[in-house]
PDB file of C-alpha atoms in Angstrom:
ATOM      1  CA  UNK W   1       3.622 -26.692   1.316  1.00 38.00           C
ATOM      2  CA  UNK W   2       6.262 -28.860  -0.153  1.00 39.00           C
ATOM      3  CA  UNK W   3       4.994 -32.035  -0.392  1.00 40.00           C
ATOM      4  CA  UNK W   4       1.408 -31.862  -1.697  1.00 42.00           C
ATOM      5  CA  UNK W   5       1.199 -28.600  -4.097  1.00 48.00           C
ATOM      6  CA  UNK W   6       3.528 -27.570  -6.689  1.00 45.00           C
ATOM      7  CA  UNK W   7       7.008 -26.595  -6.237  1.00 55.00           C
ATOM      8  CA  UNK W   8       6.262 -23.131  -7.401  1.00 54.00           C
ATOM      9  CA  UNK W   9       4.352 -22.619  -4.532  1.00 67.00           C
ATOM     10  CA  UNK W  10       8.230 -22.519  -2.904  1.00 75.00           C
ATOM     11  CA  UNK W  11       9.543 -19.553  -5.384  1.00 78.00           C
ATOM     12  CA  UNK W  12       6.271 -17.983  -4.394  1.00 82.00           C
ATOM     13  CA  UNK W  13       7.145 -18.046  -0.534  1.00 84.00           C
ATOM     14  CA  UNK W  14      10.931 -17.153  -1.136  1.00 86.00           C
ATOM     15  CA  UNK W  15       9.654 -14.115  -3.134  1.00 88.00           C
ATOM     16  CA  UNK W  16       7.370 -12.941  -0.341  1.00 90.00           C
ATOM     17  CA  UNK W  17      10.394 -13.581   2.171  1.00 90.00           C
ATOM     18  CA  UNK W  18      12.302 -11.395   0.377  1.00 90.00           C
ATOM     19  CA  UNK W  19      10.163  -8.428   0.433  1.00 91.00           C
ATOM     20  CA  UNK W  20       9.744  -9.207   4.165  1.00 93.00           C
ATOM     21  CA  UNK W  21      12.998  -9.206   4.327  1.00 92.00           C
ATOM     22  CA  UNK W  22      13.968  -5.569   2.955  1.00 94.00           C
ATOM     23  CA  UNK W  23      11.262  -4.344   5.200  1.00 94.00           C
ATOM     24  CA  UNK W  24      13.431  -5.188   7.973  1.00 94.00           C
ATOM     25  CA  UNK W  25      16.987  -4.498   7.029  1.00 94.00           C
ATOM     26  CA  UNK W  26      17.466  -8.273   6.659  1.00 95.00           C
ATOM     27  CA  UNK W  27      19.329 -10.652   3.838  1.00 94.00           C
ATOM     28  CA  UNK W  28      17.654 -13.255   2.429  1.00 90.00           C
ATOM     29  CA  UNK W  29      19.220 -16.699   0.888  1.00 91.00           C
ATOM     30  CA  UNK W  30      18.542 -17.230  -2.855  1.00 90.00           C
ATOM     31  CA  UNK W  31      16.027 -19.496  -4.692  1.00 87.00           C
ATOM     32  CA  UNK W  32      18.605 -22.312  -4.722  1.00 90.00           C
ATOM     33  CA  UNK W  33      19.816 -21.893  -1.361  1.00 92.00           C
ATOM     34  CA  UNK W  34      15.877 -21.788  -0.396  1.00 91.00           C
ATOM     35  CA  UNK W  35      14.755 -25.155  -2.336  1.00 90.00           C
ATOM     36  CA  UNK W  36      17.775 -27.039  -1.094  1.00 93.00           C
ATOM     37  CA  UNK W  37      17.014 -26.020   2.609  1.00 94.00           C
ATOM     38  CA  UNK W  38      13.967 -27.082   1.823  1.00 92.00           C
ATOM     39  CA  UNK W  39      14.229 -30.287   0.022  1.00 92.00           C
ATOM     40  CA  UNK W  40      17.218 -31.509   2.476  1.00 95.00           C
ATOM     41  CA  UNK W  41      15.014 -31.142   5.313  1.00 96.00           C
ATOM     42  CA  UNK W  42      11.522 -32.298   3.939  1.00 93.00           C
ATOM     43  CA  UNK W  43      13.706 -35.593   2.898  1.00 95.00           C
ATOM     44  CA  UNK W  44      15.279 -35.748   6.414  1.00 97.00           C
ATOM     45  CA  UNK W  45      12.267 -35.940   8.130  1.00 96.00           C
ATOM     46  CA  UNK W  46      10.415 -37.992   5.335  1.00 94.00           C
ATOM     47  CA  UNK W  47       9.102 -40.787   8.079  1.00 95.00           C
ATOM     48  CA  UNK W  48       6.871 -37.895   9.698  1.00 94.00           C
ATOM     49  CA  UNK W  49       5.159 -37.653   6.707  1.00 92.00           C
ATOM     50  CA  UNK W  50       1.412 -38.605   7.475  1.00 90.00           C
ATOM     51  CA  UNK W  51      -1.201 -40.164   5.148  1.00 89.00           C
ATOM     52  CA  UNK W  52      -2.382 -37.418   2.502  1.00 79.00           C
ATOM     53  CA  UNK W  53      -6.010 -38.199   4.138  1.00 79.00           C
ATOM     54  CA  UNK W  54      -4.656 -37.745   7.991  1.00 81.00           C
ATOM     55  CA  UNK W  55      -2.383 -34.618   7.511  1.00 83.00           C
ATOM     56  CA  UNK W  56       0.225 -32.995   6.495  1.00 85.00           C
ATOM     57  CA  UNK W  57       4.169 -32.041   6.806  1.00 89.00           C
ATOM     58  CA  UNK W  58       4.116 -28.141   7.950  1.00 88.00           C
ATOM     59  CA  UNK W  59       7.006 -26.322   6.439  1.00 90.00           C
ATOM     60  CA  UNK W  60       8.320 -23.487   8.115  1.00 91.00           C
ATOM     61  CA  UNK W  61      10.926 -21.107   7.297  1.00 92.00           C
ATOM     62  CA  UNK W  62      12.163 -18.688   9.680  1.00 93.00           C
ATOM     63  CA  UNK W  63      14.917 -15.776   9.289  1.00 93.00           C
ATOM     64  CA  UNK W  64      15.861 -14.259  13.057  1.00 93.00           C
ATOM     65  CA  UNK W  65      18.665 -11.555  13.740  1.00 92.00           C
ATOM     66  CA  UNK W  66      21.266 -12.419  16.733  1.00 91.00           C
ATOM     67  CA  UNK W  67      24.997 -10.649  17.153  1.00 86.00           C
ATOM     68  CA  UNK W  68      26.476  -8.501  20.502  1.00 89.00           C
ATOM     69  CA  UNK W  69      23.949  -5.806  20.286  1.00 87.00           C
ATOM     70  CA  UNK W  70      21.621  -4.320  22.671  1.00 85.00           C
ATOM     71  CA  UNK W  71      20.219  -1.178  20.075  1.00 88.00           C
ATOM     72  CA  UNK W  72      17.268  -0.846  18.296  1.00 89.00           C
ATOM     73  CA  UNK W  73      18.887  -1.489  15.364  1.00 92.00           C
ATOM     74  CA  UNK W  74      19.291  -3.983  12.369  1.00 92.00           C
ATOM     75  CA  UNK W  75      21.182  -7.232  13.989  1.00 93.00           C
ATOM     76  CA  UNK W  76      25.099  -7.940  13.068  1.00 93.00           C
ATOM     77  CA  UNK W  77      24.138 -11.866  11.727  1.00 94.00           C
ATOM     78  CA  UNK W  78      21.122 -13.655  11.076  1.00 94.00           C
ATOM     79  CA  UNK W  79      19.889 -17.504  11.045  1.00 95.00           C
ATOM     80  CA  UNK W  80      17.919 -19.403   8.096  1.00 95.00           C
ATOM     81  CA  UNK W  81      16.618 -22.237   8.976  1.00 95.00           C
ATOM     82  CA  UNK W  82      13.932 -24.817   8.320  1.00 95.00           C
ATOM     83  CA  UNK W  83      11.729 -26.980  10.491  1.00 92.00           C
ATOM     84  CA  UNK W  84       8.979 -29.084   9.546  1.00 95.00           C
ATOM     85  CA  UNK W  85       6.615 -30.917  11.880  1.00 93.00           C
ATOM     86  CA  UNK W  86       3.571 -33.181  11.345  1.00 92.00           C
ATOM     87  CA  UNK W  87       0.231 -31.792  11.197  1.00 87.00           C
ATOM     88  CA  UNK W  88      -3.725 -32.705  11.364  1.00 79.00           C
ATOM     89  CA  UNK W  89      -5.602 -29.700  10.870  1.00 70.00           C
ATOM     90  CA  UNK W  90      -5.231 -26.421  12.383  1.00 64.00           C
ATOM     91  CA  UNK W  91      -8.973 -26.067  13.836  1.00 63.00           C
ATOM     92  CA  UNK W  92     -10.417 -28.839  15.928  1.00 63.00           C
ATOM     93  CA  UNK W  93     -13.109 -30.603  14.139  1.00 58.00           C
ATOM     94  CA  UNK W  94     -11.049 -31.355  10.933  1.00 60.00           C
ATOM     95  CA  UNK W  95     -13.049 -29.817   8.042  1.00 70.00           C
ATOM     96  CA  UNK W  96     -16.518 -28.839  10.050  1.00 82.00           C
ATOM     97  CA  UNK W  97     -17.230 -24.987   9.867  1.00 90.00           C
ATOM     98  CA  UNK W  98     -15.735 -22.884  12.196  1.00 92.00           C
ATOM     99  CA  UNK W  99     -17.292 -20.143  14.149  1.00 95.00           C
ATOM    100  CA  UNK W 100     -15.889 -16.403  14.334  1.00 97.00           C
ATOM    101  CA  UNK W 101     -15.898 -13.523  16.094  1.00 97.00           C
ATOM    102  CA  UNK W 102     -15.520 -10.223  14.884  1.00 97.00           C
ATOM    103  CA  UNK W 103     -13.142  -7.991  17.031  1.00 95.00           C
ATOM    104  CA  UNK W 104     -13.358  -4.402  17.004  1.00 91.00           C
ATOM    105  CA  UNK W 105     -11.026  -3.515  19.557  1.00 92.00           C
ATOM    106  CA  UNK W 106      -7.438  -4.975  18.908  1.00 90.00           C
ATOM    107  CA  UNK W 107      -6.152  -4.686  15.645  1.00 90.00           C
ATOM    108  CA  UNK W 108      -3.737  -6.106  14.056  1.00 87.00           C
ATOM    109  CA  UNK W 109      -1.622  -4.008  12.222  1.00 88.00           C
ATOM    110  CA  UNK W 110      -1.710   0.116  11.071  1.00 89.00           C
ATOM    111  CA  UNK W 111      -1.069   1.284   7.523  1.00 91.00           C
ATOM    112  CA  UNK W 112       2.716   1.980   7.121  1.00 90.00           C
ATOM    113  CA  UNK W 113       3.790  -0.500   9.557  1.00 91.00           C
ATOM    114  CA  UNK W 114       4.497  -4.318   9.015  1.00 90.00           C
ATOM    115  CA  UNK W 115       1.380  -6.005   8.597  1.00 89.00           C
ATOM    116  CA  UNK W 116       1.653  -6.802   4.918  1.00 90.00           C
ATOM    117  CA  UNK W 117       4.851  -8.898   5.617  1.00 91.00           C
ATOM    118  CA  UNK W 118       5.619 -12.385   7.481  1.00 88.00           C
ATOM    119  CA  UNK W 119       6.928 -10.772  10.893  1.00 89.00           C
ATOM    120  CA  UNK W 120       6.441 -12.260  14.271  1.00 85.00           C
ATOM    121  CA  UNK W 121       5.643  -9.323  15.749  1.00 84.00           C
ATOM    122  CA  UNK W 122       2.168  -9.002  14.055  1.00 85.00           C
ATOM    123  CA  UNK W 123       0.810 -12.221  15.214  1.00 85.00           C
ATOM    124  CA  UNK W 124       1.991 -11.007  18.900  1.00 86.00           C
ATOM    125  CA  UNK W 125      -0.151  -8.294  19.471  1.00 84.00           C
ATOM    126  CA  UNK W 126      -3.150 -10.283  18.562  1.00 88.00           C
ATOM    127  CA  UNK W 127      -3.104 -13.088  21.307  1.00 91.00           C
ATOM    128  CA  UNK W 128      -5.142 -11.801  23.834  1.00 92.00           C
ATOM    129  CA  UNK W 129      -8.207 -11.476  21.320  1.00 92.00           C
ATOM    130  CA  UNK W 130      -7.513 -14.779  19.866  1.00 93.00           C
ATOM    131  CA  UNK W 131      -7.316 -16.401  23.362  1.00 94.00           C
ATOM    132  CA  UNK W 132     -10.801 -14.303  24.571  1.00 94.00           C
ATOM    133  CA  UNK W 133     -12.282 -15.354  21.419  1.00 95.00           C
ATOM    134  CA  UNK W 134     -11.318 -19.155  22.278  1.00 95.00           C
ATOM    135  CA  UNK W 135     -12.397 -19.155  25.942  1.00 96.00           C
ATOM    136  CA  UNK W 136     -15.928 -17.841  24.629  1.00 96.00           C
ATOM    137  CA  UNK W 137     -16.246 -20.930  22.398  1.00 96.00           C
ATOM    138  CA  UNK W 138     -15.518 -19.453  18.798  1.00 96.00           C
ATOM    139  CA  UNK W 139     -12.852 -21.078  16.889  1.00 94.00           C
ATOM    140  CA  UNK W 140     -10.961 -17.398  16.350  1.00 94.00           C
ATOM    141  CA  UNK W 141     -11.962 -14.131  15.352  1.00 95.00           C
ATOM    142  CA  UNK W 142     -11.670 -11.704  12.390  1.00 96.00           C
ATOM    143  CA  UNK W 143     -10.187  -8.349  13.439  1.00 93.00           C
ATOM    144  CA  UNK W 144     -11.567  -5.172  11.259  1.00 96.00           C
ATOM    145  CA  UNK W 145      -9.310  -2.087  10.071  1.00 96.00           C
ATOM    146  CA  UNK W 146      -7.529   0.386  12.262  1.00 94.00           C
ATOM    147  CA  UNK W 147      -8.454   3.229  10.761  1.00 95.00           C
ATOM    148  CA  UNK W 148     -12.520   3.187  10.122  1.00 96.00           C
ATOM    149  CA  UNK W 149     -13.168  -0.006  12.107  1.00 96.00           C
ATOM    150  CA  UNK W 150     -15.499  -1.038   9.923  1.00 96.00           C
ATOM    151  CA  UNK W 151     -13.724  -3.337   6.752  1.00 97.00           C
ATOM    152  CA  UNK W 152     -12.818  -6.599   7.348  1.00 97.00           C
ATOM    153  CA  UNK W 153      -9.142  -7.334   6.973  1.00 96.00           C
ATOM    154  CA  UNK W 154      -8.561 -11.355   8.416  1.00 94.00           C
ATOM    155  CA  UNK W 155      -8.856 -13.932  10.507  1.00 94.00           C
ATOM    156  CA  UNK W 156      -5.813 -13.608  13.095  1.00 89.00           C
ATOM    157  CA  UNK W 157      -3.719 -16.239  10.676  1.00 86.00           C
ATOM    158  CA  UNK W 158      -5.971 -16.158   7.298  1.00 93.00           C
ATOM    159  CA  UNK W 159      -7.006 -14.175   4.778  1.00 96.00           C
ATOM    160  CA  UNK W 160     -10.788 -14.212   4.568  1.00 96.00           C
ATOM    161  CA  UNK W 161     -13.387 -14.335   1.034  1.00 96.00           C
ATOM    162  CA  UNK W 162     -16.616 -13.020   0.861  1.00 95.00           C
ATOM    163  CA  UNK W 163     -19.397 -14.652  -1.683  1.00 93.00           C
ATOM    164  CA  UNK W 164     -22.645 -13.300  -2.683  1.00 93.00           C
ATOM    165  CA  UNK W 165     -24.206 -15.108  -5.648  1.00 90.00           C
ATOM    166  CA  UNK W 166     -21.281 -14.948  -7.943  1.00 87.00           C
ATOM    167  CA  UNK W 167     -19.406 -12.649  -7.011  1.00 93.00           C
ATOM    168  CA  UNK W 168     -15.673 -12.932  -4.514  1.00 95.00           C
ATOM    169  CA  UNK W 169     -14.895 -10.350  -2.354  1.00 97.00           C
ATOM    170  CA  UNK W 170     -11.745 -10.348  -0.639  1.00 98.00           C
ATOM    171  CA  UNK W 171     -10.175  -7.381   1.571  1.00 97.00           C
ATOM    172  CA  UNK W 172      -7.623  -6.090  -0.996  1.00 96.00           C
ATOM    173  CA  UNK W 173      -3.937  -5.641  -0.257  1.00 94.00           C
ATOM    174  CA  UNK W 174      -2.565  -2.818   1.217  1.00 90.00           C
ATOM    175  CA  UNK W 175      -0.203  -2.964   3.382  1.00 91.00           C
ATOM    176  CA  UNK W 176      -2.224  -4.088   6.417  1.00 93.00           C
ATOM    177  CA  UNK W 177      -2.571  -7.511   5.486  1.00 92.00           C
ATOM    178  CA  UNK W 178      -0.542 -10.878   4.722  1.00 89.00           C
ATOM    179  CA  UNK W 179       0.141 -11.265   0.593  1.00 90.00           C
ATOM    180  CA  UNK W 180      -1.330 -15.050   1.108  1.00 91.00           C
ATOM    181  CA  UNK W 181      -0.317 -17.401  -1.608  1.00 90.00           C
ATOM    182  CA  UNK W 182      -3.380 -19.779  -1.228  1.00 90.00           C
ATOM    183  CA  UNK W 183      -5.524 -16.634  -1.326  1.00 94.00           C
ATOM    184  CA  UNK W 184      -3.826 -15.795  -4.553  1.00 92.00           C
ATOM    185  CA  UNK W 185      -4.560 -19.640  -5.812  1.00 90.00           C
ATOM    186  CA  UNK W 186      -7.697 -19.193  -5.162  1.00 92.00           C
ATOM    187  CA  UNK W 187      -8.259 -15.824  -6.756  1.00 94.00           C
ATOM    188  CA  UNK W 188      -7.053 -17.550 -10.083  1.00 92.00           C
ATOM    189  CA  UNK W 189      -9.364 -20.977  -9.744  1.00 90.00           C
ATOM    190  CA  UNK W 190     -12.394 -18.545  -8.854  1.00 90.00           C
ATOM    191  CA  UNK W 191     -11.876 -16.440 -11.891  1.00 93.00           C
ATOM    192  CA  UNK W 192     -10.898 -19.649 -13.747  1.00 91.00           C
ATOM    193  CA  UNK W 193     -13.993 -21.098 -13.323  1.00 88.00           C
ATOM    194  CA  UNK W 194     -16.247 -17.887 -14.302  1.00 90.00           C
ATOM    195  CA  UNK W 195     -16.394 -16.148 -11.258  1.00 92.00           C
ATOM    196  CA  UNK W 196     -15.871 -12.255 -10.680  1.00 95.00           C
ATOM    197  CA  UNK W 197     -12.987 -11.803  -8.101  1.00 96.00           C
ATOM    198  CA  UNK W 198     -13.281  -8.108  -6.423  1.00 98.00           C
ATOM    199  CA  UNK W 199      -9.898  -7.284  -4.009  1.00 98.00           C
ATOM    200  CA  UNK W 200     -11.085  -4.059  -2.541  1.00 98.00           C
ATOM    201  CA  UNK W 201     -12.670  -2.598   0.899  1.00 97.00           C
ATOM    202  CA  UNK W 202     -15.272  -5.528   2.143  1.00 98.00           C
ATOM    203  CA  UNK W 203     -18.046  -3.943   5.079  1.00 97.00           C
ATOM    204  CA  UNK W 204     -18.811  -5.907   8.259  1.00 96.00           C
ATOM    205  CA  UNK W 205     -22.315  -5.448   6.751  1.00 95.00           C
ATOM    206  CA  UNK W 206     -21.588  -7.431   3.541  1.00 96.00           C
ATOM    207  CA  UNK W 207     -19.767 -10.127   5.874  1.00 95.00           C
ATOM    208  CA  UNK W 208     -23.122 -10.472   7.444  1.00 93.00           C
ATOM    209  CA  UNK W 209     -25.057 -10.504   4.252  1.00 94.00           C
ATOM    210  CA  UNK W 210     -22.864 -12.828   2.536  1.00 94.00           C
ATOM    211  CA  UNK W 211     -24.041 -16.509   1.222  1.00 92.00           C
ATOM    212  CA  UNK W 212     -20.512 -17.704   1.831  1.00 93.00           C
ATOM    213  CA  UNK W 213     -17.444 -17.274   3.931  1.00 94.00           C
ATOM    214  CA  UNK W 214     -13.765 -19.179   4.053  1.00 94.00           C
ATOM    215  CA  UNK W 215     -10.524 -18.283   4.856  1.00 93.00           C
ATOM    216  CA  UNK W 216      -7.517 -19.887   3.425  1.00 92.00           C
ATOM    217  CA  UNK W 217      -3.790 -20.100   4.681  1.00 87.00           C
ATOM    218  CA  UNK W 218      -0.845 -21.944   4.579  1.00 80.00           C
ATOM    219  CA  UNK W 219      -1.540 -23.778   7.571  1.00 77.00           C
ATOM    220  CA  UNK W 220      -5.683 -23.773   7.692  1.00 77.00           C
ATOM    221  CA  UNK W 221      -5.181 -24.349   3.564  1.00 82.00           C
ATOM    222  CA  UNK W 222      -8.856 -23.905   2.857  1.00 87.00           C
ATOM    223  CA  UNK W 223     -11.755 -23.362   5.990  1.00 89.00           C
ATOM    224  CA  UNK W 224     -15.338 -22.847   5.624  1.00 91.00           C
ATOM    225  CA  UNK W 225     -17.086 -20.540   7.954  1.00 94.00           C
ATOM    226  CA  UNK W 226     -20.236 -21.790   9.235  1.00 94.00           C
ATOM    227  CA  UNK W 227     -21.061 -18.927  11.629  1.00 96.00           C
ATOM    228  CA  UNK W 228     -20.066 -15.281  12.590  1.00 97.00           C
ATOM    229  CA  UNK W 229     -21.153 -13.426  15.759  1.00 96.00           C
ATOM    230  CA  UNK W 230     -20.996  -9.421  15.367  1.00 95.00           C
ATOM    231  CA  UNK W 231     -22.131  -7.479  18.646  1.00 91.00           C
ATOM    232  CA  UNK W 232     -25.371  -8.872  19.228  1.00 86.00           C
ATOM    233  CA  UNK W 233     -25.789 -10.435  16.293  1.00 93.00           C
ATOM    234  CA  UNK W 234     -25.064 -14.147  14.618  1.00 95.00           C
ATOM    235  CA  UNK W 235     -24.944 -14.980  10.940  1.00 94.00           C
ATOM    236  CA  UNK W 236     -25.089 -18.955   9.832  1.00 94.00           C
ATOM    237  CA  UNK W 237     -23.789 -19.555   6.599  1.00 91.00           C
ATOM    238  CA  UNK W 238     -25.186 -22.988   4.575  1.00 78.00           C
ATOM    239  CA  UNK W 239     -23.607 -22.875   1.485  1.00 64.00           C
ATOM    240  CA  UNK W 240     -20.167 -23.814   1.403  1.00 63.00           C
ATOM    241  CA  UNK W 241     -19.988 -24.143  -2.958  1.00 65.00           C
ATOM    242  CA  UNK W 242     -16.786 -21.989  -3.268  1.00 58.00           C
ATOM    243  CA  UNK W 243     -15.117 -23.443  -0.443  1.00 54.00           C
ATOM    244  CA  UNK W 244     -15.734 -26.942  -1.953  1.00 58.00           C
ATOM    245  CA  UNK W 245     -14.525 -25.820  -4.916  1.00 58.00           C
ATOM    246  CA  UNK W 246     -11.262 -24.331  -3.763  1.00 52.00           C
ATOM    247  CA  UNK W 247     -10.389 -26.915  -1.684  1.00 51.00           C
ATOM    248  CA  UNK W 248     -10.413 -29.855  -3.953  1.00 50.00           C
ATOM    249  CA  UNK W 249      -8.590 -28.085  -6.608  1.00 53.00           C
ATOM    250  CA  UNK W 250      -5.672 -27.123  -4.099  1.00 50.00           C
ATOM    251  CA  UNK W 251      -5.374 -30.694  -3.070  1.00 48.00           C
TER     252      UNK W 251
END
């Protein structure tokens, strides 16, 4: 995230960490503390940097509560740190569309709960479908709702766009999904370059109906969606305009 988009991008994260971070009781360092954990490390590890066209150094931050308690309750100390590894890209197949799946039994998260912020526990309870979904030959899966089980809300680590003729739709956020800062870069290009952006409620019906579907991320950056299975039912999706669009203006 560091080494090929801007460095506001970083203030961006740090901001979202520190909502995260009141959620659950924990401190947070500031934006200088943040850039020079970042920086020191990104520079430490420079000769794992890959060629721009082969991959990419993944930046992680993580915040983790440890001390002599046993309770349910906030921890005594905490650990920053930052690790970076190399990277190719996060679906086999490079840049080819992937396939999905949509799940309507697991969910991942339930309003009120955590599933707006960056906690580990969210991306636990939605292993088994992500797994299930692999073994059957789709590249993930795209949970819906909790409540109606009927609105799309992501792909198990994306947030997920919706385009018919020129018009965005993107689940909006409330609580029950990840504040993405690609999906808010995109938002921005899309309206930059004329389109209408709508954040709000998207069916499984207009998912099938669509022209176009990505999902963008941190680590999938920008990923068209070539094909989405839905009970008994598979969409293919040929036009991948948007997805073009977003991608080369992020890199």
């Amino acid at each position: 995230m560091f080494l090929n988009r801007p460095l506001l991008h970083c203030a961006k994260r740090l901001h979202r960490m520190l909502i995260g971070a009141e959620r659950m009781c924990m401190p947070a360092p500031t934006i200088e503390q943040f850039l020079e954990a970042v920086t020191t490390t990104v520079l430490a590890n420079e000769r794992w940097v890959p060629p721009s066209d082969k991959g990419s150094l993944h930046i992680r931050p993580l915040r983790f509560g440890n001390g002599p308690v046993l309770s349910v309750t906030p921890a005594p100390e905490f650990t920053f740190l930052i690790y970076v590894t190399p990277v190719g890209s996060y679906f086999e197949g490079g840049l080819k569309p992937i396939n999905l799946v949509v799940e309507n039994v697991i969910h991942s998260a339930t309003p009120g709960r955590v599933g707006g912020i960056k906690a580990i526990g969210n991306y636990a309870g939605i292993m088994k479908a992500q797994a299930e979904a692999k073994t059957s030959g789709f590249s993930d899966f795209l949970y819906l709702d909790s409540v109606h089980n009927r609105y799309v809300e992501e792909v198990s680590t994306a947030n997920v766009f919706v385009v018919k003729d020129n018009t965005i739709s993107t689940p909006a956020l409330g609580g029950t999904i990840l504040t993405g800062i690609t999906r808010k870069s995109i938002i921005e290009i899309a309206q930059s370059q004329g389109f209408k952006v709508e954040e709000r409620l998207v069916s499984v019906a207009e998912l099938i109906d669509a022209d176009e579907v990505f999902c963008s991320g941190n680590a999938v950056c920008v990923m068209p969606v070539g094909n989405i299975s839905f009970m008994e039912r598979r969409e293919e999706y040929e036009r991948v305009d948007l997805w073009c669009l977003s991608s080369s203006t992020l890199h």
